Short mmCIF file of C-alpha atoms in Angstrom, two decimals:
data_model
loop_
_atom_site.label_atom_id
_atom_site.label_comp_id
_atom_site.label_asym_id
_atom_site.label_seq_id
_atom_site.Cartn_x
_atom_site.Cartn_y
_atom_site.Cartn_z
CA UNK J 1068 -12.60 46.29 -122.11
CA UNK J 1069 -14.60 45.68 -118.93
CA UNK J 1070 -16.52 48.84 -118.12
CA UNK J 1071 -18.78 47.85 -115.23
CA UNK J 1072 -18.79 45.94 -111.97
CA UNK J 1073 -21.47 43.63 -113.40
CA UNK J 1074 -19.09 42.48 -116.13
CA UNK J 1075 -16.05 42.23 -113.91
CA UNK J 1076 -17.76 40.21 -111.17
CA UNK J 1077 -18.47 37.27 -113.46
CA UNK J 1078 -15.67 37.62 -116.02
CA UNK J 1079 -13.03 37.04 -113.38
CA UNK J 1080 -14.18 33.41 -113.49
CA UNK J 1081 -13.61 33.34 -117.24
CA UNK J 1082 -10.09 34.61 -116.62
CA UNK J 1083 -9.45 32.00 -113.90
CA UNK J 1084 -12.14 29.26 -113.95
CA UNK J 1085 -10.41 27.33 -111.16
CA UNK J 1086 -11.11 30.26 -108.82
CA UNK J 1087 -14.81 29.42 -109.01
CA UNK J 1088 -14.43 25.87 -107.76
CA UNK J 1089 -11.98 27.03 -105.06
CA UNK J 1090 -14.59 29.56 -103.92
CA UNK J 1091 -17.27 26.89 -103.80
CA UNK J 1092 -15.03 24.65 -101.70
CA UNK J 1093 -13.32 27.12 -99.37
CA UNK J 1094 -15.85 29.97 -99.10
CA UNK J 1095 -19.22 28.20 -99.36
CA UNK J 1096 -17.91 24.83 -98.06
CA UNK J 1097 -19.67 22.98 -100.87
CA UNK J 1098 -18.02 19.58 -101.52
CA UNK J 1099 -17.71 20.21 -105.24
CA UNK J 1100 -15.42 17.61 -106.85
CA UNK J 1101 -12.00 18.68 -108.12
CA UNK J 1102 -12.23 19.40 -111.87
CA UNK J 1103 -9.87 17.72 -114.30
CA UNK J 1104 -10.77 20.33 -116.92
CA UNK J 1105 -12.90 23.49 -117.13
CA UNK J 1106 -14.05 25.04 -120.40
CA UNK J 1107 -16.06 28.19 -121.16
CA UNK J 1108 -19.31 27.66 -123.13
CA UNK J 1109 -21.58 29.88 -125.22
CA UNK J 1110 -23.67 32.00 -122.85
CA UNK J 1111 -26.52 32.53 -125.36
CA UNK J 1112 -29.66 30.64 -124.32
CA UNK J 1113 -31.90 32.21 -126.99
CA UNK J 1114 -34.39 29.86 -128.64
CA UNK J 1115 -36.01 30.13 -132.08
CA UNK J 1116 -38.57 32.50 -130.63
CA UNK J 1117 -37.29 36.11 -130.65
CA UNK J 1118 -36.65 36.24 -126.89
CA UNK J 1119 -33.01 36.74 -125.98
CA UNK J 1120 -31.79 35.01 -122.85
CA UNK J 1121 -28.16 35.03 -121.77
CA UNK J 1122 -26.37 33.91 -118.65
CA UNK J 1123 -23.38 35.97 -117.54
CA UNK J 1124 -20.72 33.25 -117.52
CA UNK J 1125 -21.09 29.55 -118.31
CA UNK J 1126 -18.36 27.00 -117.59
CA UNK J 1127 -18.26 23.24 -118.05
CA UNK J 1128 -16.34 21.36 -115.35
CA UNK J 1129 -15.20 17.79 -115.97
CA UNK J 1130 -14.71 15.89 -112.70
CA UNK J 1131 -14.27 12.29 -111.59
CA UNK J 1132 -17.89 12.40 -110.40
CA UNK J 1133 -19.31 13.66 -113.69
CA UNK J 1134 -19.71 16.80 -115.78
CA UNK J 1135 -21.22 19.95 -114.31
CA UNK J 1136 -22.31 23.26 -115.83
CA UNK J 1137 -21.36 26.23 -113.63
CA UNK J 1138 -23.79 29.08 -114.28
CA UNK J 1139 -22.42 32.37 -112.87
CA UNK J 1140 -24.80 35.32 -112.51
CA UNK J 1141 -23.55 38.77 -111.45
CA UNK J 1142 -26.34 40.47 -109.49
CA UNK J 1143 -26.26 44.15 -108.58
CA UNK J 1144 -29.65 44.43 -106.87
CA UNK J 1145 -32.83 42.55 -105.98
CA UNK J 1146 -34.69 41.56 -109.13
CA UNK J 1147 -37.76 39.34 -108.69
CA UNK J 1148 -37.82 38.55 -112.41
CA UNK J 1149 -35.01 36.10 -111.65
CA UNK J 1150 -37.64 33.83 -110.07
CA UNK J 1151 -38.58 32.99 -113.65
CA UNK J 1152 -35.28 33.33 -115.53
CA UNK J 1153 -32.98 31.36 -113.22
CA UNK J 1154 -35.13 28.18 -113.20
CA UNK J 1155 -35.44 28.58 -116.98
CA UNK J 1156 -31.67 28.79 -117.40
CA UNK J 1157 -31.08 25.62 -115.39
CA UNK J 1158 -33.83 23.63 -117.10
CA UNK J 1159 -32.76 24.75 -120.56
CA UNK J 1160 -29.09 23.94 -119.93
CA UNK J 1161 -29.89 20.51 -118.55
CA UNK J 1162 -32.05 19.75 -121.58
CA UNK J 1163 -29.37 21.01 -123.99
CA UNK J 1164 -26.23 19.49 -122.44
CA UNK J 1165 -27.69 16.62 -120.34
CA UNK J 1166 -25.43 17.36 -117.39
CA UNK J 1167 -26.10 18.91 -113.99
CA UNK J 1168 -26.26 22.73 -113.87
CA UNK J 1169 -25.13 24.60 -110.72
CA UNK J 1170 -26.22 28.24 -110.21
CA UNK J 1171 -23.70 30.59 -108.53
CA UNK J 1172 -24.67 34.22 -107.85
CA UNK J 1173 -22.01 36.83 -107.06
CA UNK J 1174 -22.80 40.26 -105.65
CA UNK J 1175 -21.23 43.23 -103.85
CA UNK J 1176 -24.38 43.80 -101.75
CA UNK J 1177 -25.21 41.97 -98.52
CA UNK J 1178 -28.92 42.67 -99.00
CA UNK J 1179 -28.82 41.26 -102.52
CA UNK J 1180 -26.87 38.23 -101.31
CA UNK J 1181 -29.51 37.53 -98.66
CA UNK J 1182 -32.28 37.81 -101.26
CA UNK J 1183 -30.47 35.66 -103.83
CA UNK J 1184 -29.80 32.86 -101.33
CA UNK J 1185 -33.50 32.26 -100.76
CA UNK J 1186 -34.72 29.12 -102.53
CA UNK J 1187 -37.02 29.64 -105.52
CA UNK J 1188 -39.89 27.20 -105.12
CA UNK J 1189 -42.40 26.72 -107.92
CA UNK J 1190 -45.65 24.88 -107.21
CA UNK J 1191 -48.10 25.00 -104.32
CA UNK J 1192 -47.41 25.23 -100.62
CA UNK J 1193 -47.03 21.57 -99.72
CA UNK J 1194 -45.75 20.35 -103.05
CA UNK J 1195 -42.98 22.08 -104.97
CA UNK J 1196 -42.60 20.94 -108.55
CA UNK J 1197 -39.25 22.71 -108.85
CA UNK J 1198 -36.84 24.16 -106.30
CA UNK J 1199 -33.81 26.28 -107.23
CA UNK J 1200 -31.20 26.97 -104.53
CA UNK J 1201 -28.49 29.38 -105.73
CA UNK J 1202 -25.03 29.35 -104.20
CA UNK J 1203 -24.15 32.95 -103.35
CA UNK J 1204 -20.76 34.68 -103.08
CA UNK J 1205 -20.92 38.12 -101.47
CA UNK J 1206 -19.54 40.44 -98.79
CA UNK J 1207 -20.65 38.17 -95.95
CA UNK J 1208 -18.66 35.11 -97.04
CA UNK J 1209 -15.91 36.14 -99.47
CA UNK J 1210 -12.76 36.48 -97.31
CA UNK J 1211 -11.34 39.92 -96.55
CA UNK J 1212 -7.70 39.61 -97.64
CA UNK J 1213 -5.57 42.35 -96.08
CA UNK J 1214 -2.33 40.38 -95.72
CA UNK J 1215 0.25 40.68 -98.50
CA UNK J 1216 1.39 37.10 -97.91
CA UNK J 1217 -2.17 35.76 -98.09
CA UNK J 1218 -2.81 37.76 -101.27
CA UNK J 1219 0.32 36.32 -102.88
CA UNK J 1220 -0.80 32.75 -102.07
CA UNK J 1221 -3.96 33.15 -104.17
CA UNK J 1222 -3.94 36.31 -106.28
CA UNK J 1223 -7.28 35.62 -108.07
CA UNK J 1224 -9.01 35.18 -104.70
CA UNK J 1225 -7.41 38.43 -103.51
CA UNK J 1226 -8.79 40.11 -106.65
CA UNK J 1227 -12.25 38.73 -105.86
CA UNK J 1228 -11.88 40.06 -102.30
CA UNK J 1229 -11.06 43.54 -103.60
CA UNK J 1230 -13.96 43.43 -106.07
CA UNK J 1231 -16.40 42.36 -103.35
CA UNK J 1232 -15.21 44.51 -100.43
CA UNK J 1233 -13.88 47.51 -102.33
CA UNK J 1234 -16.51 49.82 -100.88
CA UNK J 1235 -15.99 48.88 -97.21
CA UNK J 1236 -13.81 50.33 -94.45
CA UNK J 1237 -11.09 47.75 -95.04
CA UNK J 1238 -10.70 48.69 -98.71
CA UNK J 1239 -7.34 50.49 -98.26
CA UNK J 1240 -5.67 47.46 -96.66
CA UNK J 1241 -7.22 45.10 -99.22
CA UNK J 1242 -6.09 47.19 -102.17
CA UNK J 1243 -2.59 47.71 -100.79
CA UNK J 1244 -2.00 43.98 -100.20
CA UNK J 1245 -3.34 43.17 -103.67
CA UNK J 1246 -1.13 45.82 -105.27
CA UNK J 1247 1.93 44.12 -103.81
CA UNK J 1248 0.72 40.63 -104.77
CA UNK J 1249 0.22 41.64 -108.41
CA UNK J 1250 4.00 42.03 -108.71
CA UNK J 1251 4.34 38.24 -108.30
CA UNK J 1252 2.33 37.22 -111.39
CA UNK J 1253 2.80 37.81 -115.11
CA UNK J 1254 2.15 41.42 -116.18
CA UNK J 1255 -0.55 40.59 -118.73
CA UNK J 1256 -2.71 38.75 -116.17
CA UNK J 1257 -2.03 41.51 -113.65
CA UNK J 1258 -3.25 44.14 -116.12
CA UNK J 1259 -6.54 42.26 -116.60
CA UNK J 1260 -7.05 41.89 -112.85
CA UNK J 1261 -6.33 45.60 -112.40
CA UNK J 1262 -9.20 46.40 -114.77
CA UNK J 1263 -11.60 44.03 -112.98
CA UNK J 1264 -10.93 45.73 -109.64
CA UNK J 1265 -11.14 49.22 -111.15
CA UNK J 1266 -14.56 48.42 -112.62
CA UNK J 1267 -15.92 47.33 -109.24
CA UNK J 1268 -14.79 50.30 -107.14
CA UNK J 1269 -17.89 52.47 -106.83
CA UNK J 1270 -16.36 54.87 -104.30
CA UNK J 1271 -14.54 57.61 -106.28
CA UNK J 1272 -11.85 57.99 -103.59
CA UNK J 1273 -11.15 54.25 -103.53
CA UNK J 1274 -11.00 54.18 -107.33
CA UNK J 1275 -8.50 57.04 -107.37
CA UNK J 1276 -6.43 55.35 -104.68
CA UNK J 1277 -6.38 52.13 -106.69
CA UNK J 1278 -5.28 53.97 -109.83
CA UNK J 1279 -2.54 55.73 -107.89
CA UNK J 1280 -1.27 52.40 -106.57
CA UNK J 1281 -1.36 50.83 -110.01
CA UNK J 1282 0.42 53.77 -111.56
CA UNK J 1283 3.15 53.41 -108.97
CA UNK J 1284 3.80 49.79 -110.03
CA UNK J 1285 3.17 50.57 -113.72
CA UNK J 1286 0.32 48.09 -114.32
CA UNK J 1287 -2.47 50.58 -114.75
CA UNK J 1288 -0.78 52.11 -117.78
CA UNK J 1289 -0.64 48.77 -119.60
CA UNK J 1290 -4.40 48.75 -120.14
CA UNK J 1291 -6.79 50.76 -122.38
CA UNK J 1292 -8.54 51.79 -119.17
CA UNK J 1293 -5.75 54.34 -118.72
CA UNK J 1294 -6.36 56.06 -122.05
CA UNK J 1295 -8.79 58.56 -120.55
CA UNK J 1296 -6.29 59.51 -117.85
CA UNK J 1297 -3.46 59.73 -120.39
CA UNK J 1298 -5.61 61.97 -122.58
CA UNK J 1299 -6.29 64.31 -119.67
CA UNK J 1300 -2.54 64.44 -119.04
CA UNK J 1301 -1.91 65.25 -122.70
CA UNK J 1302 -4.35 68.15 -122.62
CA UNK J 1303 -2.63 69.61 -119.58
CA UNK J 1304 0.78 68.99 -121.12
CA UNK J 1305 0.01 70.92 -124.30
CA UNK J 1306 0.35 74.20 -122.44
CA UNK J 1307 3.30 73.44 -120.22
CA UNK J 1308 5.10 70.76 -122.16
CA UNK J 1309 4.39 67.04 -122.09
CA UNK J 1310 7.25 66.14 -119.75
CA UNK J 1311 6.28 68.78 -117.22
CA UNK J 1312 2.69 67.57 -117.37
CA UNK J 1313 3.83 64.01 -116.67
CA UNK J 1314 5.93 65.19 -113.73
CA UNK J 1315 3.01 67.11 -112.25
CA UNK J 1316 0.71 64.09 -112.65
CA UNK J 1317 3.28 61.82 -110.96
CA UNK J 1318 3.75 64.28 -108.08
CA UNK J 1319 0.00 64.48 -107.57
CA UNK J 1320 -0.20 60.69 -107.56
CA UNK J 1321 2.47 60.44 -104.83
CA UNK J 1322 0.57 62.86 -102.60
CA UNK J 1323 -2.69 60.97 -103.29
CA UNK J 1324 -1.11 57.69 -102.16
CA UNK J 1325 0.18 59.18 -98.90
CA UNK J 1326 -3.12 60.91 -98.11
CA UNK J 1327 -5.11 57.79 -98.95
CA UNK J 1328 -2.96 55.71 -96.60
CA UNK J 1329 -3.65 58.18 -93.80
CA UNK J 1330 -0.10 59.54 -93.66
CA UNK J 1331 0.05 63.29 -92.85
CA UNK J 1332 1.78 65.32 -95.55
CA UNK J 1333 3.57 68.43 -94.17
CA UNK J 1334 3.48 71.51 -96.35
CA UNK J 1335 7.26 71.47 -96.85
CA UNK J 1336 7.17 67.89 -98.11
CA UNK J 1337 4.24 68.66 -100.40
CA UNK J 1338 6.14 71.60 -101.91
CA UNK J 1339 9.27 69.49 -102.45
CA UNK J 1340 7.33 66.78 -104.28
CA UNK J 1341 5.38 69.25 -106.39
CA UNK J 1342 8.57 71.14 -107.33
CA UNK J 1343 10.40 68.01 -108.55
CA UNK J 1344 10.62 67.61 -112.36
CA UNK J 1345 12.87 64.51 -112.41
CA UNK J 1346 10.61 61.65 -113.55
CA UNK J 1347 13.06 59.00 -112.33
CA UNK J 1348 13.13 60.52 -108.85
CA UNK J 1349 9.35 60.85 -108.81
CA UNK J 1350 8.99 57.19 -109.80
CA UNK J 1351 11.25 56.16 -106.91
CA UNK J 1352 9.23 58.27 -104.49
CA UNK J 1353 5.98 56.79 -105.81
CA UNK J 1354 7.16 53.25 -105.07
CA UNK J 1355 8.32 54.27 -101.58
CA UNK J 1356 4.97 55.96 -100.93
CA UNK J 1357 3.20 52.61 -101.26
CA UNK J 1358 5.04 51.19 -98.22
CA UNK J 1359 6.10 54.25 -96.19
CA UNK J 1360 4.76 54.63 -92.65
CA UNK J 1361 5.83 58.27 -92.39
CA UNK J 1362 6.04 60.96 -95.06
CA UNK J 1363 9.72 61.57 -94.27
CA UNK J 1364 10.55 58.01 -95.39
CA UNK J 1365 9.91 59.19 -98.93
CA UNK J 1366 13.29 60.91 -98.97
CA UNK J 1367 15.21 58.25 -97.03
CA UNK J 1368 18.19 56.77 -98.83
CA UNK J 1369 17.62 53.17 -99.81
#
């Protein structure tokens, strides 16, 4: 299970390796050749000496122009130790595999992206023995996908957008369009993507909104990530009965979705939702809450 944004930010490329080359081509405008095949490799770069060195994700891309190693590093903050480790990774991988390594850094921070994009030059001022120039994916160049249609065209890229921009002001629109797009792919892949996004949402309100959306379309509950929430529901249900506890949790979720989307919730409507114990009715209201533009639409006949 992915438990951190660091893991999610690079493991999305293990889930969909082709997303990485699409990002290089369409986001960074790097003329990387179209791969015929991409394979994941062992990320352990440890030598005989007891010094452990690991890259985050390592992919081998076979193209008509040759074989490339795509080294993906998830970077949360500025870390000047990378001036030594990144050149080492590239040199070691070239020596081991005898094919060209390409370093890609992904981050949720604009400041970190700016730092990571600076070339690492080793040598003296007028003669650099080695220069490393990372390609960087971050908030300033990963597209902000707020359109449901655009999200459906490339769901993995929409996931990357949510992971990168999940803490910004456009997060609600990004998450809502992605929630709809996830309905168009197979449920198992959707469940993995749900976890990636959940791991990257640092803002507690955005995380709760995302979980409410995923509960409404029943993807969140397919993953072990939901076990903690289910356990909390069980504890509440012991006193009042499990079914009543589930109804109360569903009602609370509906109200969360409406409030998150900026839709005013009148007291009478709130009381009606909270008083409902029919799980089927609550499920229908939850799905309508995702798209409603007014709280009254919740009770409109379909």
